[in-house]
Structures are given as structure tokens and as C-alpha cells.
Amino acid sequence: MKPNHLPAFKAYDIRGKWGEELDAELVYRIGYFLPAILRTKRMLIGMDCRHSSPEIFHALSEGMTDAGCDVLDMGYTTTPMVYWATGKLGTGGSVMITASHNPGSHNGLKVSAKNVVPVGYDNGLDKVEAAITGGKEIKATQSGQLEKVDMTKEYLAFLKNYTVDTGDLNISVDLSNGMAGLFARQLFGDQAFYLNAEPDGSFPAHAPNPLEPDNQKQIKRAVLENRSDIGLIFDGDADRVMFIDEKGSFISPDLIIALLGHYFFGERHEQGPVVQDIRTSRSVAAYLKRFGARMVTWKVGRAYGASKLQEVDGIYGGELAGHYYFRDFYYSDSGLLAAILVLRIVNNFHRKGMTFSQLMDTISTYVSTGEVNFRIENKKEAMEAVRNHFMKTESPERFLDFDGYRFDFRNWWFNIRPSNTEPYLRFIAEATDKPLLDEKTKIIFDLISKFS
């Protein structure tokens, strides 16, 4: 890490606790330097419902207009709607003010360039940081214009192109007091059961992170109490969605990549690549093989997944964290579009007498550890110890080393990787049976424990 590194600048975005790692002065400077780095004089800004978002918008837009950049103000919206509008309007870039799944005391900026290309630390945010920490001079021209823009009608019309009558399904939806609440009823109907529907930046019901089991308790209980066929839970800015089956069980998000094949390959008869991240279950590729899909495995995170989908002109993609990317959506992720397509597929099978859990059982054929986090300082040394052990003791059928290490063996596989955003070493493994999984993970955990 560089000595003058700003802690809010992360691998994929800018994010931190408001008033500490991120404040109005820093946001103003980001707004001032960003347009020149993206080579644009026209930027789009949207924001989530966090209490600090209006102050951030003011500082960000002032920085941009002082730099001579025109700003289109979308007001309160979802992250995916900002992506969609960036592509639709052809702006040279955009910023969504959000901290996504983080607590209400945090906030941040998700940046996209022209053609909705994700901007992370390695392709632009590093230059913004360097301009700020290097003391680059600010000469406020105040020549940029601020204009409000409302794309709601067009956006809903776009999403409704994918909806079908799902009146046969009993649906429960947890909106996590986040931005999906702006559009959910128009898309899922009044017959669904809604929890935490009003956007509220303090997130009173639970943190807006649907991956955490504690935050799933309400939706799981609602599915059982309402006798729902499916449950949906969104994160704070609606770029992610996760699913609960009719038994109240959480569905591993990577398995939804396989399920989506029924729409893109089965219903639309498309042909082309599907992008998955390096942690994805082997069940996904095995299931999509029936459709003739070509799987492309790549790094974790939107900055990588969306860019890779665009690079290979893939049909869609997804990852374990619940992001789903679509060529139809400017190669970007949308929780609402993913939910619409999953409801469409589940509804079709429901009419044939198959429940959501039965459908997912046809996809999942491995026993998984789920993602396990180790808080250790010597991440690289621990990874090398694991790598060296398995290179010497077993012969992998496949070895990937672009985002940590992934080893694939005949009856099991694992991925071990350093987190890009937190001080963790992350691990996930699958095997054809529980005893084999336990045996292999014990070896790996014992190796890692020497570095804790």
C-alpha cells in the first residue's frame, strides 16, 4: 500500500465511514478530478437513501461543475438504474452514491466510465487518488451545468419487457429498507408479501447485506408463515438479490447462474459464453452443459465480472456474492432484472408441479463449505503453503491462479484467495460427499492455522 493511500479508496469503489474515511472535502476533490480522468464533460449522478447521501451529492456535483463538467441529477435511485441510464443516455461516466451492503453510517461512490465500464482502483480511481494526495491544483471554473433527469418511466418499461404473469406464485420479498423499494410493487405486483419496503438509510430492520444469515431471518420466517413458493431479499442499492426456497432455505447465489440458463438458452435459444467467478460451484458448469453453454471463469467483483462479460460478449454472468450481469443490461448487474427472470423460470416449473427446492436440487450435486473467512496478516504465505502442499501431494485436473488459487480434482475442488476489500483470507471448497470434504478441509485449515 502506498504511504499516502486514502483508506476510502478500495479495489472496486470508494467507500468508508462518513465523517471519518470519507467527508465533504474529499468528495468535492473526487468530483473535481474525476471528469478529466474519465475524459468527459457530462456525468450522471444517482444516490441511495443513506442520510449522508444528499450532502455527498452536493459536494460531488459541486466539484464536477467547478471542473466544467455538466451533471445529470437522477436523485434517489438504484445502482442498476444508474448503470442503465449511463448506457441509455450515452454519458461519459456516472457515479452512484452508495455503500451498498455496509451499515447506514457508511457511504461511498460506485464509478462507471463511458459504455458503463466499471472503474476500479487499477483503471482510474488510482489516478483520482494521486491527483488528490499529490496536491494537484484546483481552479474552479463553475462552468458546468446541473440538470435533473427522470428516467423512471423508461426504466420500468424496459424491465417489464421481461416480466410474465406470476400470479400462480406466492411471493415474499424483503427489500431491506433499500432502494429496490422504489420499484418492487410495480414489478412484482400487489399480491406479494413485502417486508421492510420503505427506503430508510438507517436500515432499522437489519443491515442491508443479504449474505449474512442474521439478515435472512425475517425473509425465511415470512416465506414459511406466508407459505410462499419463493422469497427474495435485496441489498441496499439493489444491485444484488438472493433467494429463499419454499422450505425457508437459502439458495447459494452461484447456483442461480445455472438456473438462468433456462431463460437465456431454453426460452430464448441464445448461444454464447456465460461468465462465472473463480468460487463458483462445479455444479453450474455441469448443469449448463446441457444447453451447450461455454463457461468463462474470472476474478471476483463487479469491476472484473462486468468487464469480462463485455470483453467476451457473453450473454450473462454471475457470482457467489449475488451479482448477476446481463448483456441486455449494458453488461452490468441488476438485482431486479435477475429477480424477474428467476420468478419467470420458477413460475414455469411451478406450473409443471415442481417446487423451487426440487428445481434447485437438480442443479446442486456437491456438498459445500460455503465461504469461510480467516483473519490473518500473512495471507500470501498461508496461500503459498496450501498451494505447495497440494502441488506435491495431488495432481489437479485444473489449476487457476488469477484470483488466489483454485484447484480442481476429480471429486472435489477449492479456492483460496485474499479479499480485495477486507483483511481476510477467503476459502471455499466442494466435494461429492461430506466425509471427503471434511478430510480435505481439515488439511487446509491445519495449514492455514500456522499463520493465524
Coordinates of C-alpha atoms in Angstrom, one line a residue:
M1 CA 0.0 0.0 0.0
K2 CA 1.3 3.4 -0.9
P3 CA 2.3 5.6 2.1
N4 CA -0.2 8.4 1.2
H5 CA -3.0 6.0 0.3
L6 CA -6.5 7.2 1.2
P7 CA -8.4 4.4 3.1
A8 CA -11.7 5.1 1.4
F9 CA -10.2 4.1 -2.0
K10 CA -10.9 0.4 -2.4
A11 CA -10.3 -2.1 -5.2
Y12 CA -13.7 -1.7 -6.8
D13 CA -15.0 1.6 -5.5
I14 CA -14.7 4.4 -2.9
R15 CA -16.2 3.6 0.4
G16 CA -15.9 4.3 4.1
K17 CA -17.4 5.6 7.3
W18 CA -18.9 9.0 6.7
G19 CA -17.1 11.8 8.6
E20 CA -14.0 9.7 9.1
E21 CA -12.7 7.9 6.0
L22 CA -15.0 10.0 3.7
D23 CA -16.0 13.6 4.1
A24 CA -17.4 16.5 2.0
E25 CA -14.0 18.0 1.2
L26 CA -12.6 14.7 -0.1
V27 CA -15.8 14.1 -2.1
Y28 CA -15.5 17.6 -3.6
R29 CA -12.0 16.8 -4.8
I30 CA -13.1 13.4 -6.2
G31 CA -15.8 15.2 -8.1
Y32 CA -13.4 17.8 -9.4
F33 CA -10.7 15.4 -10.7
L34 CA -12.8 12.5 -11.9
P35 CA -14.3 14.0 -15.2
A36 CA -10.8 14.8 -16.6
I37 CA -9.6 11.3 -15.7
L38 CA -12.7 9.8 -17.4
R39 CA -12.2 12.3 -20.3
T40 CA -15.8 13.6 -20.2
K41 CA -17.7 16.8 -19.7
R42 CA -21.0 15.1 -18.9
M43 CA -21.6 12.9 -15.8
L44 CA -24.7 11.2 -14.3
I45 CA -25.2 11.0 -10.5
G46 CA -27.7 8.9 -8.5
M47 CA -27.9 8.3 -4.8
D48 CA -29.3 5.8 -2.2
C49 CA -31.3 6.7 0.9
R50 CA -28.5 7.0 3.4
H51 CA -28.8 10.1 5.5
S52 CA -25.4 11.4 4.3
S53 CA -26.2 10.9 0.5
P54 CA -27.6 14.5 -0.1
E55 CA -24.5 16.1 1.4
I56 CA -22.3 13.8 -0.7
F57 CA -24.3 14.7 -3.8
H58 CA -23.9 18.4 -3.1
A59 CA -20.1 18.1 -2.7
L60 CA -19.7 15.7 -5.6
S61 CA -21.8 17.7 -8.1
E62 CA -20.1 21.0 -7.0
G63 CA -16.7 19.5 -7.6
M64 CA -17.8 18.3 -11.1
T65 CA -19.4 21.6 -12.1
D66 CA -16.4 23.6 -10.8
A67 CA -14.3 21.5 -13.2
G68 CA -16.6 22.5 -16.1
C69 CA -18.5 19.2 -16.2
D70 CA -22.3 19.1 -16.7
V71 CA -24.1 16.9 -14.2
L72 CA -27.4 15.0 -14.7
D73 CA -29.0 14.5 -11.3
M74 CA -31.1 11.3 -11.1
G75 CA -31.9 11.8 -7.4
Y76 CA -32.8 8.8 -5.3
T77 CA -32.5 5.6 -7.3
T78 CA -30.9 2.2 -7.5
T79 CA -27.3 1.4 -8.6
P80 CA -28.5 -0.6 -11.6
M81 CA -30.8 2.2 -12.8
V82 CA -27.7 4.5 -12.9
Y83 CA -25.8 1.9 -14.9
W84 CA -28.8 1.5 -17.3
A85 CA -29.2 5.3 -17.7
T86 CA -25.5 5.8 -18.3
G87 CA -25.7 3.4 -21.2
K88 CA -29.1 4.7 -22.4
L89 CA -28.1 8.4 -22.3
G90 CA -24.5 7.8 -23.5
T91 CA -22.9 9.9 -20.8
G92 CA -19.2 9.8 -20.4
G93 CA -19.5 8.4 -16.9
S94 CA -21.6 8.1 -13.8
V95 CA -21.4 7.9 -10.0
M96 CA -23.8 6.1 -7.7
I97 CA -23.6 7.4 -4.2
T98 CA -24.0 4.3 -2.0
A99 CA -22.2 2.0 0.4
S100 CA -24.2 -1.0 -0.9
H101 CA -24.5 -3.6 1.9
N102 CA -22.5 -1.6 4.5
P103 CA -24.1 -0.1 7.6
G104 CA -26.0 3.2 7.4
S105 CA -23.1 5.1 9.0
H106 CA -21.0 4.3 5.8
N107 CA -21.3 5.7 2.3
G108 CA -19.3 5.7 -0.9
L109 CA -19.1 6.1 -4.7
K110 CA -19.5 3.5 -7.4
V111 CA -17.9 4.9 -10.6
S112 CA -18.5 3.9 -14.2
A113 CA -16.9 5.3 -17.4
K114 CA -18.4 5.6 -20.9
N115 CA -20.3 2.5 -22.0
V116 CA -20.8 1.6 -18.3
V117 CA -17.3 0.3 -17.9
P118 CA -16.6 -0.3 -14.2
V119 CA -13.9 2.0 -12.8
G120 CA -11.9 0.4 -10.0
Y121 CA -8.5 1.2 -8.4
D122 CA -6.5 -0.2 -11.2
N123 CA -8.2 1.7 -14.1
G124 CA -8.9 5.2 -12.8
L125 CA -9.5 5.5 -9.1
D126 CA -5.8 5.3 -8.5
K127 CA -5.3 8.4 -10.7
V128 CA -8.0 10.3 -8.8
E129 CA -6.3 9.4 -5.5
A130 CA -2.9 10.5 -6.9
A131 CA -4.4 13.9 -8.0
I132 CA -5.8 14.4 -4.5
T133 CA -2.8 13.2 -2.5
G134 CA -0.3 14.9 -4.9
G135 CA -1.9 18.3 -4.2
K136 CA -2.9 18.9 -7.8
E137 CA -4.2 22.4 -8.1
I138 CA -8.0 23.1 -8.2
K139 CA -9.1 26.0 -10.5
A140 CA -12.8 26.3 -10.1
T141 CA -14.4 27.4 -13.4
Q142 CA -18.0 26.9 -12.1
S143 CA -19.0 26.5 -15.8
G144 CA -20.7 23.1 -15.5
Q145 CA -24.5 22.9 -15.5
L146 CA -26.7 20.9 -13.1
E147 CA -29.8 19.3 -14.6
K148 CA -32.4 17.0 -13.1
V149 CA -33.3 13.9 -15.1
D150 CA -36.1 11.4 -14.5
M151 CA -35.8 8.0 -16.3
T152 CA -38.3 6.1 -14.2
K153 CA -40.9 5.6 -16.8
E154 CA -38.5 4.3 -19.4
Y155 CA -36.6 2.1 -16.9
L156 CA -39.8 0.4 -15.7
A157 CA -40.9 -0.2 -19.3
F158 CA -37.5 -1.8 -20.0
L159 CA -37.8 -4.1 -17.0
K160 CA -41.4 -5.0 -17.7
N161 CA -40.3 -6.4 -21.1
Y162 CA -39.0 -9.4 -19.1
T163 CA -42.0 -9.9 -16.8
V164 CA -44.7 -12.5 -17.2
D165 CA -47.8 -13.2 -15.2
T166 CA -46.6 -14.9 -12.0
G167 CA -50.0 -14.9 -10.3
D168 CA -49.7 -18.6 -9.6
L169 CA -46.7 -17.9 -7.3
N170 CA -47.0 -16.9 -3.7
I171 CA -44.0 -14.5 -3.2
S172 CA -42.4 -12.9 -0.2
V173 CA -39.9 -10.0 -0.7
D174 CA -37.5 -8.4 1.8
L175 CA -36.4 -5.0 0.4
S176 CA -34.1 -4.4 3.4
N177 CA -35.3 -0.8 3.6
G178 CA -33.1 -0.2 0.5
M179 CA -33.6 1.2 -3.0
A180 CA -35.3 -1.8 -4.5
G181 CA -38.4 -0.5 -2.6
L182 CA -38.8 2.2 -5.3
F183 CA -39.8 -0.2 -8.0
A184 CA -40.7 -3.6 -6.4
R185 CA -44.5 -3.2 -6.3
Q186 CA -44.7 -2.1 -10.0
L187 CA -42.7 -5.2 -11.0
F188 CA -43.8 -7.9 -8.6
G189 CA -47.4 -6.8 -8.0
D190 CA -49.5 -6.1 -5.0
Q191 CA -50.2 -9.7 -4.3
A192 CA -46.6 -10.3 -3.0
F193 CA -45.9 -10.0 0.7
Y194 CA -43.4 -7.1 1.3
L195 CA -41.1 -6.7 4.2
N196 CA -39.1 -3.5 5.0
A197 CA -40.4 -1.9 1.9
E198 CA -39.8 1.8 2.7
P199 CA -36.3 3.1 1.9
D200 CA -34.7 4.2 5.1
G201 CA -31.0 5.0 5.3
S202 CA -30.7 3.9 9.0
F203 CA -31.8 0.3 7.9
P204 CA -33.9 -0.3 11.0
A205 CA -34.9 -3.9 10.4
H206 CA -31.5 -5.3 9.6
A207 CA -28.2 -4.5 7.8
P208 CA -28.7 -4.4 4.0
N209 CA -26.4 -7.4 3.4
P210 CA -28.4 -10.4 2.3
L211 CA -25.4 -12.7 2.5
E212 CA -25.3 -12.6 6.3
P213 CA -27.5 -15.3 7.9
D214 CA -28.8 -12.9 10.6
N215 CA -30.2 -10.6 7.9
Q216 CA -32.1 -13.6 6.3
K217 CA -34.1 -14.5 9.4
Q218 CA -37.1 -12.2 8.6
I219 CA -37.5 -13.4 5.0
K220 CA -37.0 -17.1 5.9
R221 CA -39.7 -16.7 8.6
A222 CA -42.0 -14.8 6.2
V223 CA -41.7 -17.5 3.5
L224 CA -42.8 -20.2 5.9
E225 CA -45.6 -18.1 7.6
N226 CA -47.0 -16.9 4.2
R227 CA -46.5 -20.4 2.7
S228 CA -44.6 -18.7 -0.2
D229 CA -43.2 -20.6 -3.1
I230 CA -40.2 -18.3 -3.2
G231 CA -38.6 -15.5 -1.2
L232 CA -36.4 -12.6 -2.4
I233 CA -34.0 -10.4 -0.4
F234 CA -32.2 -7.4 -1.8
D235 CA -29.2 -5.4 -0.7
G236 CA -29.2 -1.7 0.0
D237 CA -28.7 -0.4 -3.5
A238 CA -30.5 -3.2 -5.4
D239 CA -27.6 -4.5 -7.5
R240 CA -27.8 -7.8 -5.7
V241 CA -30.6 -10.2 -4.9
M242 CA -30.7 -13.6 -3.2
F243 CA -33.3 -16.3 -3.0
I244 CA -35.1 -18.5 -0.4
D245 CA -36.9 -21.7 -1.4
E246 CA -40.4 -22.7 -0.1
K247 CA -38.8 -24.6 2.8
G248 CA -37.2 -21.4 4.1
S249 CA -33.7 -22.4 2.9
F250 CA -31.1 -20.0 1.5
I251 CA -30.1 -20.8 -2.1
S252 CA -26.3 -20.4 -2.8
P253 CA -26.2 -17.4 -5.2
D254 CA -23.8 -19.1 -7.6
L255 CA -26.4 -21.8 -8.4
I256 CA -28.7 -19.2 -9.8
I257 CA -26.2 -18.8 -12.7
A258 CA -27.2 -22.3 -13.7
L259 CA -30.9 -21.6 -13.2
L260 CA -30.8 -18.6 -15.5
G261 CA -29.8 -20.9 -18.4
H262 CA -33.5 -21.9 -18.7
Y263 CA -34.3 -18.4 -19.8
F264 CA -31.4 -17.5 -22.0
F265 CA -30.7 -20.9 -23.6
G266 CA -34.0 -22.7 -23.0
E267 CA -36.5 -20.0 -23.7
R268 CA -34.6 -17.6 -25.9
H269 CA -32.3 -20.2 -27.6
E270 CA -29.3 -18.0 -27.4
Q271 CA -25.7 -19.2 -27.9
G272 CA -22.6 -17.8 -26.3
P273 CA -20.4 -17.5 -23.2
V274 CA -21.5 -17.4 -19.6
V275 CA -19.2 -15.7 -17.0
Q276 CA -18.7 -17.1 -13.5
D277 CA -16.3 -16.2 -10.8
I278 CA -13.5 -18.4 -9.5
R279 CA -15.5 -19.5 -6.5
T280 CA -18.5 -20.9 -8.5
S281 CA -19.8 -24.4 -7.8
R282 CA -18.8 -27.0 -10.3
S283 CA -22.5 -27.9 -10.5
V284 CA -23.1 -24.7 -12.5
A285 CA -20.9 -25.7 -15.5
A286 CA -22.2 -29.3 -15.3
Y287 CA -25.8 -28.1 -15.4
L288 CA -25.3 -25.6 -18.2
K289 CA -23.5 -28.2 -20.3
R290 CA -27.0 -29.5 -21.4
F291 CA -27.6 -26.1 -23.1
G292 CA -24.2 -26.1 -24.8
A293 CA -23.0 -23.1 -22.8
R294 CA -19.3 -22.1 -22.8
M295 CA -18.2 -21.1 -19.3
V296 CA -15.7 -18.4 -18.7
T297 CA -14.2 -18.3 -15.2
W298 CA -12.7 -15.0 -14.0
K299 CA -12.0 -12.8 -11.0
V300 CA -14.4 -11.9 -8.2
G301 CA -16.1 -8.5 -8.2
R302 CA -18.2 -6.3 -10.5
A303 CA -15.1 -4.4 -11.8
Y304 CA -13.9 -7.8 -13.2
G305 CA -17.1 -9.7 -13.9
A306 CA -18.9 -7.0 -15.9
S307 CA -15.7 -6.1 -17.8
K308 CA -15.1 -9.8 -18.6
L309 CA -18.7 -10.2 -19.8
Q310 CA -18.2 -7.3 -22.2
E311 CA -14.8 -8.5 -23.3
V312 CA -16.1 -11.9 -24.4
D313 CA -19.5 -10.6 -25.4
G314 CA -21.1 -13.0 -23.0
I315 CA -24.9 -13.5 -22.7
Y316 CA -24.9 -13.2 -18.9
G317 CA -22.8 -13.9 -15.8
G318 CA -22.9 -14.1 -12.1
E319 CA -21.0 -14.7 -8.9
L320 CA -21.2 -16.1 -5.4
A321 CA -22.0 -12.7 -3.9
G322 CA -25.3 -12.4 -5.7
H323 CA -24.4 -10.1 -8.6
Y324 CA -25.8 -11.1 -12.0
Y325 CA -24.6 -9.4 -15.2
F326 CA -26.6 -9.2 -18.4
R327 CA -25.6 -8.3 -22.0
D328 CA -29.1 -6.9 -22.3
F329 CA -28.3 -4.5 -19.4
Y330 CA -25.1 -3.0 -20.8
Y331 CA -23.1 -5.9 -19.4
S332 CA -24.0 -4.7 -15.9
D333 CA -25.6 -6.2 -12.8
S334 CA -29.2 -5.8 -11.8
G335 CA -30.9 -7.3 -8.8
L336 CA -34.4 -6.5 -10.1
L337 CA -33.8 -8.0 -13.6
A338 CA -32.3 -11.1 -12.0
A339 CA -35.3 -11.5 -9.7
I340 CA -37.8 -11.0 -12.6
L341 CA -36.0 -13.8 -14.6
V342 CA -35.8 -16.2 -11.7
L343 CA -39.5 -15.7 -10.9
R344 CA -40.3 -16.3 -14.6
I345 CA -38.4 -19.6 -14.5
V346 CA -39.7 -20.8 -11.1
N347 CA -43.2 -19.9 -12.3
N348 CA -42.8 -22.1 -15.4
F349 CA -41.7 -25.1 -13.3
H350 CA -44.4 -24.4 -10.6
R351 CA -47.0 -24.9 -13.3
K352 CA -45.5 -28.3 -14.1
G353 CA -45.7 -29.3 -10.4
M354 CA -42.1 -28.7 -9.4
T355 CA -41.2 -26.6 -6.4
F356 CA -38.3 -24.2 -6.2
S357 CA -36.3 -26.5 -3.9
Q358 CA -36.9 -29.5 -6.1
L359 CA -35.7 -27.5 -9.1
M360 CA -32.5 -26.4 -7.3
D361 CA -31.9 -30.0 -6.1
T362 CA -31.5 -30.9 -9.8
I363 CA -28.7 -28.3 -10.1
S364 CA -26.7 -28.8 -6.8
T365 CA -24.8 -32.0 -6.7
Y366 CA -21.9 -31.1 -4.4
V367 CA -21.5 -30.6 -0.6
S368 CA -20.0 -27.2 0.1
T369 CA -18.3 -25.4 3.0
G370 CA -19.7 -22.1 1.9
E371 CA -17.3 -19.2 2.0
V372 CA -15.1 -19.2 5.1
N373 CA -13.1 -16.2 6.2
F374 CA -9.7 -16.3 8.1
R375 CA -8.5 -13.1 9.6
I376 CA -4.7 -13.4 9.2
E377 CA -1.9 -11.0 8.4
N378 CA 0.3 -13.3 6.4
K379 CA -2.2 -14.1 3.7
K380 CA 0.3 -14.7 0.9
E381 CA 2.5 -17.1 3.0
A382 CA -0.6 -19.1 4.0
M383 CA -1.8 -19.3 0.4
E384 CA 1.6 -20.5 -0.7
A385 CA 1.7 -23.2 2.0
V386 CA -1.6 -24.5 0.8
R387 CA -0.5 -24.4 -2.9
N388 CA 2.8 -26.1 -2.3
H389 CA 1.1 -28.9 -0.3
F390 CA -1.4 -29.8 -3.0
M391 CA 1.0 -29.4 -5.8
K392 CA 3.2 -32.0 -4.1
T393 CA 0.6 -34.5 -2.8
E394 CA -2.2 -34.5 -5.5
S395 CA -2.4 -33.8 -9.2
P396 CA -5.1 -31.2 -10.0
E397 CA -7.2 -31.6 -13.1
R398 CA -7.2 -27.8 -13.3
F399 CA -5.3 -25.1 -11.6
L400 CA -6.2 -21.4 -11.8
D401 CA -4.0 -18.6 -10.3
F402 CA -5.5 -15.3 -11.3
D403 CA -7.6 -14.6 -8.1
G404 CA -5.9 -16.5 -5.4
Y405 CA -5.7 -20.2 -6.3
R406 CA -8.4 -22.7 -7.5
F407 CA -7.6 -26.4 -7.5
D408 CA -9.9 -28.8 -9.2
F409 CA -9.6 -32.5 -8.5
R410 CA -11.8 -35.4 -9.7
N411 CA -14.2 -35.5 -6.7
W412 CA -13.5 -32.1 -5.0
W413 CA -12.2 -28.6 -5.5
F414 CA -11.3 -25.5 -3.5
N415 CA -10.5 -21.8 -4.0
I416 CA -8.4 -19.7 -1.6
R417 CA -8.0 -16.0 -2.2
P418 CA -7.1 -12.8 -0.4
S419 CA -10.0 -10.4 0.0
N420 CA -9.7 -7.2 -2.1
T421 CA -11.7 -5.2 0.4
E422 CA -11.2 -6.7 3.9
P423 CA -8.3 -8.2 5.9
Y424 CA -9.4 -11.7 5.2
L425 CA -8.2 -14.8 3.5
R426 CA -11.3 -16.4 1.9
F427 CA -11.8 -20.1 1.4
I428 CA -14.5 -22.3 -0.2
A429 CA -14.5 -26.0 -1.1
E430 CA -16.9 -28.6 -2.5
A431 CA -16.8 -32.3 -2.7
T432 CA -19.0 -35.2 -3.8
D433 CA -19.6 -36.2 -0.2
K434 CA -19.3 -34.9 3.3
P435 CA -16.5 -37.2 4.6
L436 CA -14.3 -36.3 1.7
L437 CA -15.0 -32.6 2.2
D438 CA -14.2 -32.8 5.9
E439 CA -11.0 -34.7 5.3
K440 CA -9.7 -32.2 2.8
T441 CA -10.8 -29.0 4.6
K442 CA -9.1 -30.3 7.8
I443 CA -5.8 -30.5 6.0
I444 CA -6.2 -26.9 4.6
F445 CA -7.4 -25.5 7.9
D446 CA -4.4 -27.0 9.7
L447 CA -2.1 -25.4 7.2
I448 CA -3.7 -22.0 7.5
S449 CA -3.8 -22.1 11.3
K450 CA 0.0 -22.0 11.4
F451 CA -0.2 -18.4 10.1
S452 CA -3.0 -17.1 12.3

